[in-house]
């Protein structure tokens, strides 16, 4: 009976927030690698809510629930969300070990106690992990991605721990899910995770599908194909779009050309088609300094790079048109919360078939502006947990860490020096201290950059590291 009541409550939550859930991904650090505080999050959330001709954005997806530089203090994004009435897709980082999962859980429990309904009423769902299955896959290994992930057995255990911990709280009715690359969901080996979750989060970037005809004109078709494949294995569970977008600048990936004009085309073709038909968290509001750069604005508070107005009659115009409030609803809104993949296919086109070897998304947890908790026992606990942005300064790495066998070079590693190579490659490379780092990351590691090179690798060897 408890299970049935939770399912009913989850369905009711979907009905209540479906038309409102349009948002952006939000990391725990700024583009310079420093930790965001409440005022930073508030400025970001208000900028999102006041985008010209796109007034429906009022939700954020978080990657961690822990404030940067603390063991398990609730992230200040929670207080900022309350102040700005922004809904939240909670995130718990799942690739840093058991101790960090417990700290993530504790941060959420502390927020429930501290803020009560003003916090819990804003929670849209709870994501245990981000692209962990991809990083644990053979594809990642083949691409030279040494960044840690976890397999389905560990992830299912973590999901169970989160359910148990939240069972007696006001968050017990919130759907628990996991976010990963679409290729991870359809590879046939991760069905235990599908069985364990209430919803499925999909990260999909046609720009990175560089073994296919991935020009922006095919972007909608490729995304539709990805969502259709995930829907086919989702056992009827809601499929949410947790990351997608097109870069304004960066490296060309086959026919995927970063430009402001192409980013606008992708917005018109994709966002304006799917708005109101499923939950969407676009990537990203601001990631200045990253390469490729997906930011919609050059800086928080600045005007967008391109016009966000959706064409008259589109789903986006119905829910996110000029002057419309965030409570506007689309006539085509789906009560189930699953993705409307049919409407995402361009008329007269055939959805391309993606190969299993293609990984089309940046690594969420390593993307510019994203951070994870640091080891509370470390003397570097007040330092930004790891370098962010492509080629960010190596000094962002905690000074107390050094890679095995290479001394403390990571404390002062220099900027990454170029783009990786090979299938799925994008902007990363080797900072001068990155002697233990592959010269190119591919696929999902594209946003890392080799800043602080060896110092970042040292983090990988610690329980609190990514």
Coordinates of C-alpha atoms in Angstrom, one line a residue:
X1 CA 0.0 0.0 0.0
X2 CA 2.8 2.4 0.8
X3 CA 4.3 1.8 -2.7
X4 CA 0.9 2.5 -4.3
X5 CA 0.4 5.7 -2.4
X6 CA 3.9 6.8 -3.4
X7 CA 3.2 6.1 -7.1
X8 CA -0.1 8.0 -6.9
X9 CA 1.7 10.9 -5.2
X10 CA 4.4 10.9 -7.8
X11 CA 1.8 11.0 -10.6
X12 CA 0.1 13.9 -8.9
X13 CA 3.4 15.7 -8.7
X14 CA 3.9 15.3 -12.4
X15 CA 0.4 16.7 -13.1
X16 CA 1.1 19.7 -10.9
X17 CA 4.4 20.7 -12.3
X18 CA 4.5 19.4 -15.8
X19 CA 3.7 22.7 -17.5
X20 CA 6.2 24.5 -15.3
X21 CA 9.3 22.4 -15.6
X22 CA 11.5 24.2 -18.0
X23 CA 14.9 25.0 -16.5
X24 CA 18.7 25.0 -16.8
X25 CA 21.5 22.9 -15.4
X26 CA 23.3 24.7 -12.5
X27 CA 26.7 23.7 -11.1
X28 CA 28.0 24.5 -7.7
X29 CA 31.0 26.6 -8.8
X30 CA 31.3 29.7 -11.0
X31 CA 33.1 29.6 -14.3
X32 CA 36.3 30.8 -12.6
X33 CA 36.2 27.7 -10.4
X34 CA 35.2 29.5 -7.2
X35 CA 32.4 28.1 -5.1
X36 CA 29.0 29.7 -5.6
X37 CA 27.3 31.2 -2.6
X38 CA 23.6 32.0 -2.1
X39 CA 23.8 35.5 -3.8
X40 CA 25.4 33.9 -6.9
X41 CA 22.7 31.3 -7.2
X42 CA 20.0 33.9 -6.7
X43 CA 21.4 36.1 -9.4
X44 CA 21.6 33.1 -11.7
X45 CA 18.0 32.0 -11.0
X46 CA 16.6 35.5 -11.4
X47 CA 18.4 35.9 -14.7
X48 CA 17.0 32.6 -15.9
X49 CA 13.4 33.6 -14.9
X50 CA 13.8 36.9 -16.7
X51 CA 15.1 35.8 -20.0
X52 CA 13.5 38.0 -22.7
X53 CA 10.7 36.2 -24.6
X54 CA 11.3 33.1 -22.6
X55 CA 9.5 33.7 -19.3
X56 CA 8.7 30.0 -18.4
X57 CA 12.1 29.0 -17.0
X58 CA 11.8 28.5 -13.3
X59 CA 13.7 25.2 -12.5
X60 CA 17.3 24.1 -12.0
X61 CA 19.0 20.8 -12.1
X62 CA 21.7 20.4 -9.5
X63 CA 24.6 17.9 -9.6
X64 CA 25.3 17.8 -5.8
X65 CA 23.4 18.8 -2.7
X66 CA 26.5 19.7 -0.8
X67 CA 27.9 23.2 -0.5
X68 CA 31.4 23.4 -2.0
X69 CA 34.2 23.3 0.6
X70 CA 32.1 21.6 3.3
X71 CA 31.5 18.0 4.4
X72 CA 27.7 17.9 4.2
X73 CA 26.3 21.4 4.6
X74 CA 23.2 21.9 2.3
X75 CA 24.2 23.7 -0.9
X76 CA 23.2 27.3 -0.9
X77 CA 21.2 26.8 -4.1
X78 CA 18.4 25.5 -1.8
X79 CA 18.1 28.8 0.0
X80 CA 18.4 30.7 -3.3
X81 CA 15.6 28.6 -4.8
X82 CA 13.4 29.3 -1.9
X83 CA 14.1 33.1 -2.2
X84 CA 13.3 33.0 -5.9
X85 CA 10.6 30.3 -6.0
X86 CA 12.6 28.2 -8.3
X87 CA 11.9 24.4 -8.5
X88 CA 14.7 22.0 -8.1
X89 CA 15.8 18.6 -9.5
X90 CA 18.0 17.5 -6.6
X91 CA 21.3 15.9 -7.4
X92 CA 23.5 13.5 -5.4
X93 CA 26.9 12.8 -6.7
X94 CA 27.4 9.0 -6.9
X95 CA 30.9 8.4 -8.2
X96 CA 32.9 9.4 -5.2
X97 CA 32.2 6.5 -2.8
X98 CA 30.0 5.5 0.0
X99 CA 31.1 8.2 2.4
X100 CA 30.1 10.9 -0.1
X101 CA 26.7 9.4 -0.8
X102 CA 26.1 9.5 3.0
X103 CA 27.1 13.1 3.1
X104 CA 24.8 13.9 0.1
X105 CA 21.9 12.2 2.0
X106 CA 22.8 14.1 5.1
X107 CA 22.8 17.4 3.3
X108 CA 19.3 16.8 2.0
X109 CA 18.0 15.7 5.4
X110 CA 19.5 18.8 6.9
X111 CA 17.8 20.9 4.3
X112 CA 14.4 19.3 5.1
X113 CA 14.9 20.0 8.8
X114 CA 16.1 23.5 8.2
X115 CA 13.7 24.7 5.6
X116 CA 10.7 22.4 5.8
X117 CA 7.9 22.7 3.2
X118 CA 9.4 25.9 1.7
X119 CA 12.2 23.6 0.4
X120 CA 10.4 20.2 -0.1
X121 CA 7.5 21.8 -2.0
X122 CA 10.0 23.0 -4.6
X123 CA 11.6 19.6 -5.3
X124 CA 10.5 18.2 -8.7
X125 CA 12.5 15.0 -8.3
X126 CA 15.7 13.5 -7.0
X127 CA 18.6 12.3 -9.2
X128 CA 21.0 9.8 -7.7
X129 CA 24.1 10.2 -9.9
X130 CA 24.9 11.8 -13.2
X131 CA 26.4 9.8 -16.1
X132 CA 28.0 7.3 -13.7
X133 CA 27.1 4.3 -16.0
X134 CA 28.7 5.9 -19.0
X135 CA 32.0 6.6 -17.1
X136 CA 32.0 3.0 -15.9
X137 CA 31.4 1.6 -19.4
X138 CA 33.8 0.0 -21.8
X139 CA 33.1 2.9 -24.2
X140 CA 34.5 5.3 -21.8
X141 CA 37.6 3.1 -21.3
X142 CA 38.1 2.8 -25.1
X143 CA 37.9 6.6 -25.4
X144 CA 40.6 7.0 -22.8
X145 CA 38.3 8.4 -20.2
X146 CA 39.8 7.6 -16.8
X147 CA 37.3 9.6 -14.8
X148 CA 35.5 7.3 -12.3
X149 CA 31.9 6.1 -12.6
X150 CA 29.9 3.3 -10.9
X151 CA 28.2 0.3 -12.3
X152 CA 24.5 -0.6 -12.0
X153 CA 24.9 -2.8 -8.9
X154 CA 26.4 0.1 -6.9
X155 CA 24.0 2.6 -8.3
X156 CA 21.0 0.5 -7.4
X157 CA 22.3 0.2 -3.9
X158 CA 22.7 4.0 -3.6
X159 CA 19.2 4.5 -5.0
X160 CA 17.9 2.2 -2.3
X161 CA 19.8 4.0 0.4
X162 CA 18.3 7.3 -0.7
X163 CA 14.7 5.9 -0.7
X164 CA 15.2 4.5 2.8
X165 CA 16.7 7.7 4.2
X166 CA 13.9 9.9 2.8
X167 CA 11.0 7.5 3.4
X168 CA 9.8 9.3 6.6
X169 CA 10.3 12.8 5.2
X170 CA 8.2 15.1 3.1
X171 CA 10.4 14.1 0.1
X172 CA 9.1 10.5 0.2
X173 CA 6.6 11.2 -2.6
X174 CA 9.2 12.7 -4.9
X175 CA 10.3 10.5 -7.8
X176 CA 13.8 9.2 -7.6
X177 CA 15.7 8.8 -10.9
X178 CA 19.1 8.7 -12.5
X179 CA 20.7 10.8 -15.2
X180 CA 22.9 9.3 -17.9
X181 CA 23.8 9.3 -21.6
X182 CA 21.1 7.9 -23.8
X183 CA 23.6 5.3 -25.0
X184 CA 24.0 4.0 -21.4
X185 CA 20.3 3.5 -21.0
X186 CA 19.9 1.5 -24.2
X187 CA 23.0 -0.7 -24.0
X188 CA 21.1 -3.6 -22.4
X189 CA 23.3 -4.1 -19.3
X190 CA 21.8 -1.4 -17.1
X191 CA 18.2 -2.6 -16.8
X192 CA 18.5 -3.0 -13.0
X193 CA 18.8 0.8 -12.8
X194 CA 15.8 1.3 -15.0
X195 CA 13.9 -1.1 -12.7
X196 CA 15.0 0.8 -9.6
X197 CA 14.0 4.3 -10.6
X198 CA 10.8 6.3 -11.0
X199 CA 11.9 8.3 -13.9
X200 CA 14.8 8.4 -16.4
X201 CA 17.0 11.4 -17.2
X202 CA 18.5 11.6 -20.6
X203 CA 21.6 13.6 -21.6
X204 CA 21.8 13.9 -25.4
X205 CA 23.8 16.2 -27.7
X206 CA 23.5 15.7 -31.4
X207 CA 26.5 18.0 -31.8
X208 CA 28.8 15.3 -30.3
X209 CA 27.4 12.5 -32.5
X210 CA 30.3 12.9 -34.9
X211 CA 30.1 9.5 -36.6
X212 CA 26.7 10.6 -38.0
X213 CA 25.3 13.4 -40.2
X214 CA 25.2 15.7 -37.2
X215 CA 24.7 19.1 -38.7
X216 CA 22.4 21.3 -36.8
X217 CA 19.7 20.7 -39.4
X218 CA 19.6 17.1 -38.2
X219 CA 19.8 17.9 -34.5
X220 CA 16.1 17.5 -33.9
X221 CA 16.0 14.2 -35.8
X222 CA 19.0 12.8 -33.8
X223 CA 17.5 13.8 -30.5
X224 CA 14.2 12.3 -31.4
X225 CA 16.0 9.1 -32.3
X226 CA 17.8 9.0 -29.0
X227 CA 14.6 9.6 -27.0
X228 CA 12.7 7.0 -28.9
X229 CA 15.4 4.4 -28.1
X230 CA 15.3 5.3 -24.4
X231 CA 11.5 5.2 -24.4
X232 CA 11.6 1.7 -25.8
X233 CA 13.5 0.4 -22.8
X234 CA 11.9 2.6 -20.1
X235 CA 9.2 0.2 -19.1
X236 CA 6.7 3.0 -19.4
X237 CA 8.5 5.3 -16.9
X238 CA 8.8 9.0 -17.6
X239 CA 11.7 10.1 -19.7
X240 CA 13.0 13.6 -18.9
X241 CA 15.5 15.6 -20.9
X242 CA 18.1 16.5 -18.4
X243 CA 20.8 17.9 -20.7
X244 CA 20.8 19.1 -24.3
X245 CA 21.9 22.1 -26.2
X246 CA 24.2 23.4 -29.0
X247 CA 27.4 25.3 -28.5
X248 CA 28.0 28.8 -29.6
X249 CA 31.8 28.3 -29.9
X250 CA 34.3 25.5 -29.8
X251 CA 35.6 22.6 -31.9
X252 CA 33.7 21.4 -35.0
X253 CA 32.6 17.8 -34.5
X254 CA 32.2 16.3 -38.0
X255 CA 29.2 18.4 -39.3
X256 CA 28.4 19.7 -35.9
X257 CA 29.6 23.3 -36.1
X258 CA 29.4 25.6 -33.0
X259 CA 28.1 29.0 -33.7
X260 CA 25.5 31.5 -32.4
X261 CA 23.4 30.9 -35.5
X262 CA 23.4 27.2 -35.0
X263 CA 22.7 27.4 -31.3
X264 CA 19.6 29.5 -32.1
X265 CA 18.5 27.0 -34.8
X266 CA 18.8 24.1 -32.3
X267 CA 16.8 26.1 -29.7
X268 CA 14.1 26.8 -32.3
X269 CA 14.0 23.3 -33.6
X270 CA 14.3 21.4 -30.3
X271 CA 13.3 23.5 -27.3
X272 CA 10.4 25.3 -29.1
X273 CA 9.1 21.8 -30.1
X274 CA 9.3 20.0 -26.8
X275 CA 8.5 22.7 -24.3
X276 CA 5.6 21.6 -22.2
X277 CA 5.6 18.0 -23.4
X278 CA 8.2 16.8 -21.0
X279 CA 10.6 18.1 -18.3
X280 CA 13.5 19.9 -19.8
X281 CA 16.7 21.2 -18.2
X282 CA 18.7 23.0 -21.0
X283 CA 22.5 23.0 -20.9
X284 CA 23.4 25.7 -19.8
X285 CA 22.7 29.3 -18.9
X286 CA 26.3 30.5 -18.6
X287 CA 29.6 28.6 -19.0
X288 CA 31.9 31.4 -20.2
X289 CA 35.4 30.2 -20.7
X290 CA 34.5 26.6 -21.6
X291 CA 35.2 25.1 -24.9
X292 CA 32.9 24.1 -26.4
X293 CA 30.7 26.7 -24.8
X294 CA 27.0 26.0 -24.5
X295 CA 25.9 29.1 -22.6
X296 CA 22.8 30.9 -23.7
X297 CA 24.1 34.1 -22.2
X298 CA 27.7 35.4 -22.2
X299 CA 27.5 36.2 -18.5
X300 CA 24.8 36.1 -15.8
X301 CA 22.6 39.2 -16.2
X302 CA 23.6 39.7 -19.9
X303 CA 21.3 39.5 -22.8
X304 CA 21.1 36.1 -24.6
X305 CA 23.4 35.4 -27.6
X306 CA 20.3 34.9 -29.7
X307 CA 16.5 35.4 -29.8
X308 CA 14.7 32.9 -27.6
X309 CA 11.3 33.6 -29.0
X310 CA 9.5 30.5 -30.2
X311 CA 7.6 30.5 -33.4
X312 CA 3.9 31.2 -33.2
X313 CA 1.8 28.1 -32.7
X314 CA 4.8 26.0 -31.4
X315 CA 4.7 24.2 -28.1
X316 CA 7.3 26.7 -26.9
X317 CA 5.2 29.7 -27.8
X318 CA 2.3 28.2 -25.9
X319 CA 4.2 27.7 -22.7
X320 CA 7.1 30.1 -22.9
X321 CA 6.0 32.9 -25.2
X322 CA 6.5 36.6 -24.7
X323 CA 4.7 37.9 -21.6
X324 CA 3.4 34.5 -20.5
X325 CA 3.7 33.4 -17.0
X326 CA 5.5 30.2 -15.8
X327 CA 2.2 28.7 -15.0
X328 CA 1.1 28.7 -18.6
X329 CA 0.4 25.3 -20.0
X330 CA 0.6 23.7 -23.4
X331 CA -2.4 22.0 -24.9
X332 CA -0.1 19.1 -25.7
X333 CA 1.4 18.8 -22.2
X334 CA 1.8 15.1 -21.3
X335 CA 0.2 14.0 -18.0
X336 CA 2.7 11.2 -17.8
X337 CA 5.8 13.3 -18.0
X338 CA 7.3 11.1 -20.7
X339 CA 9.0 12.6 -23.7
X340 CA 7.0 13.5 -26.8
X341 CA 9.5 12.0 -29.2
X342 CA 7.2 12.0 -32.2
X343 CA 6.8 15.7 -32.2
X344 CA 10.5 16.1 -32.0
X345 CA 11.1 14.7 -35.5
X346 CA 11.4 17.1 -38.3
X347 CA 8.7 16.6 -41.0
X348 CA 10.1 14.8 -44.0
X349 CA 13.2 13.5 -42.2
X350 CA 14.1 10.1 -40.9
X351 CA 15.5 9.7 -37.4
X352 CA 19.1 8.6 -37.8
X353 CA 20.3 5.4 -36.1
X354 CA 22.9 6.1 -33.5
X355 CA 25.6 3.5 -32.9
X356 CA 26.3 2.2 -29.5
X357 CA 29.9 3.5 -29.7
X358 CA 28.7 7.1 -29.9
X359 CA 28.7 9.1 -26.7
X360 CA 27.2 12.5 -27.4
X361 CA 27.2 14.4 -24.2
X362 CA 29.5 16.3 -22.0
X363 CA 30.2 14.8 -18.6
X364 CA 27.7 16.6 -16.4
X365 CA 29.6 16.2 -13.2
X366 CA 32.7 17.6 -14.7
X367 CA 31.2 20.4 -16.7
X368 CA 32.1 24.0 -16.3
X369 CA 30.5 25.4 -13.2
X370 CA 30.0 22.0 -11.6
X371 CA 31.7 20.8 -8.5
X372 CA 31.6 17.9 -6.0
X373 CA 32.2 17.7 -2.3
X374 CA 35.7 17.5 -1.1
X375 CA 37.1 15.2 1.6
X376 CA 36.2 16.9 4.9
X377 CA 39.3 15.5 6.5
X378 CA 41.5 17.2 4.0
X379 CA 43.3 20.4 4.8
X380 CA 42.2 21.6 1.4
X381 CA 38.5 21.3 2.3
X382 CA 37.9 25.0 1.8
X383 CA 39.3 25.0 -1.7
X384 CA 37.1 24.6 -4.8
X385 CA 37.0 20.8 -5.3
X386 CA 38.5 20.6 -8.7
X387 CA 39.4 22.7 -11.7
X388 CA 36.5 23.6 -14.0
X389 CA 36.1 24.9 -17.6
X390 CA 38.3 23.9 -20.5
X391 CA 41.8 25.0 -19.7
X392 CA 40.9 26.5 -16.3
X393 CA 43.9 27.5 -14.2
X394 CA 45.6 24.6 -12.5
X395 CA 45.8 26.5 -9.2
X396 CA 42.1 25.8 -8.7
X397 CA 43.1 22.3 -7.6
X398 CA 43.5 21.8 -3.9
X399 CA 47.1 22.5 -3.0
X400 CA 47.3 19.6 -0.7
X401 CA 46.8 16.9 -3.3
X402 CA 49.4 15.3 -5.6
X403 CA 49.1 12.5 -8.1
X404 CA 50.8 9.2 -7.3
X405 CA 54.5 9.3 -8.1
X406 CA 54.5 12.8 -9.5
X407 CA 54.8 15.2 -6.5
X408 CA 52.6 18.2 -6.1
X409 CA 52.6 19.4 -9.7
X410 CA 48.8 19.6 -9.7
X411 CA 48.8 22.5 -7.4
X412 CA 50.0 24.8 -10.1
X413 CA 49.2 23.1 -13.4
X414 CA 48.7 25.4 -16.3
X415 CA 45.8 25.8 -18.6
X416 CA 44.8 23.1 -21.0
X417 CA 46.4 23.6 -24.4
X418 CA 44.0 22.4 -27.0
X419 CA 41.3 20.0 -28.1
X420 CA 41.3 16.2 -27.7
X421 CA 41.1 14.0 -30.8
X422 CA 39.3 11.0 -32.0
X423 CA 35.7 9.9 -32.0
X424 CA 33.6 12.0 -29.6
X425 CA 36.6 14.2 -28.8
X426 CA 36.2 17.8 -27.8
X427 CA 37.7 20.5 -25.9
X428 CA 40.2 19.1 -23.5
X429 CA 43.9 18.5 -23.4
X430 CA 46.9 18.3 -21.4
X431 CA 48.0 21.1 -19.1
X432 CA 51.7 21.1 -18.4
X433 CA 51.1 19.3 -15.1
X434 CA 49.0 16.6 -16.8
X435 CA 51.7 14.1 -17.1
X436 CA 49.6 11.3 -15.9
X437 CA 46.5 12.4 -18.0
X438 CA 45.7 11.1 -21.5
X439 CA 46.3 13.8 -24.0
X440 CA 42.7 13.7 -25.1
X441 CA 39.5 13.0 -23.4
X442 CA 36.7 11.9 -25.7
X443 CA 32.9 11.7 -25.6
X444 CA 31.6 12.5 -22.2
X445 CA 34.8 13.9 -20.8
X446 CA 34.8 16.8 -23.3
X447 CA 34.2 19.6 -20.8
X448 CA 36.9 18.7 -18.4
X449 CA 40.0 20.5 -19.8
X450 CA 43.3 19.3 -18.4
X451 CA 43.7 22.2 -15.9
X452 CA 45.7 21.2 -12.9
X453 CA 46.4 18.0 -14.7
X454 CA 48.1 15.7 -12.3
X455 CA 46.5 17.5 -9.3
X456 CA 43.1 16.5 -10.6
X457 CA 44.2 12.9 -11.0
X458 CA 45.2 13.0 -7.3
X459 CA 41.6 13.7 -6.5
X460 CA 40.6 10.5 -8.3
X461 CA 42.5 8.5 -5.7
X462 CA 40.6 9.9 -2.7
X463 CA 37.2 8.9 -1.4
X464 CA 36.0 12.5 -1.8
X465 CA 37.1 12.9 -5.3
X466 CA 35.4 12.4 -8.6

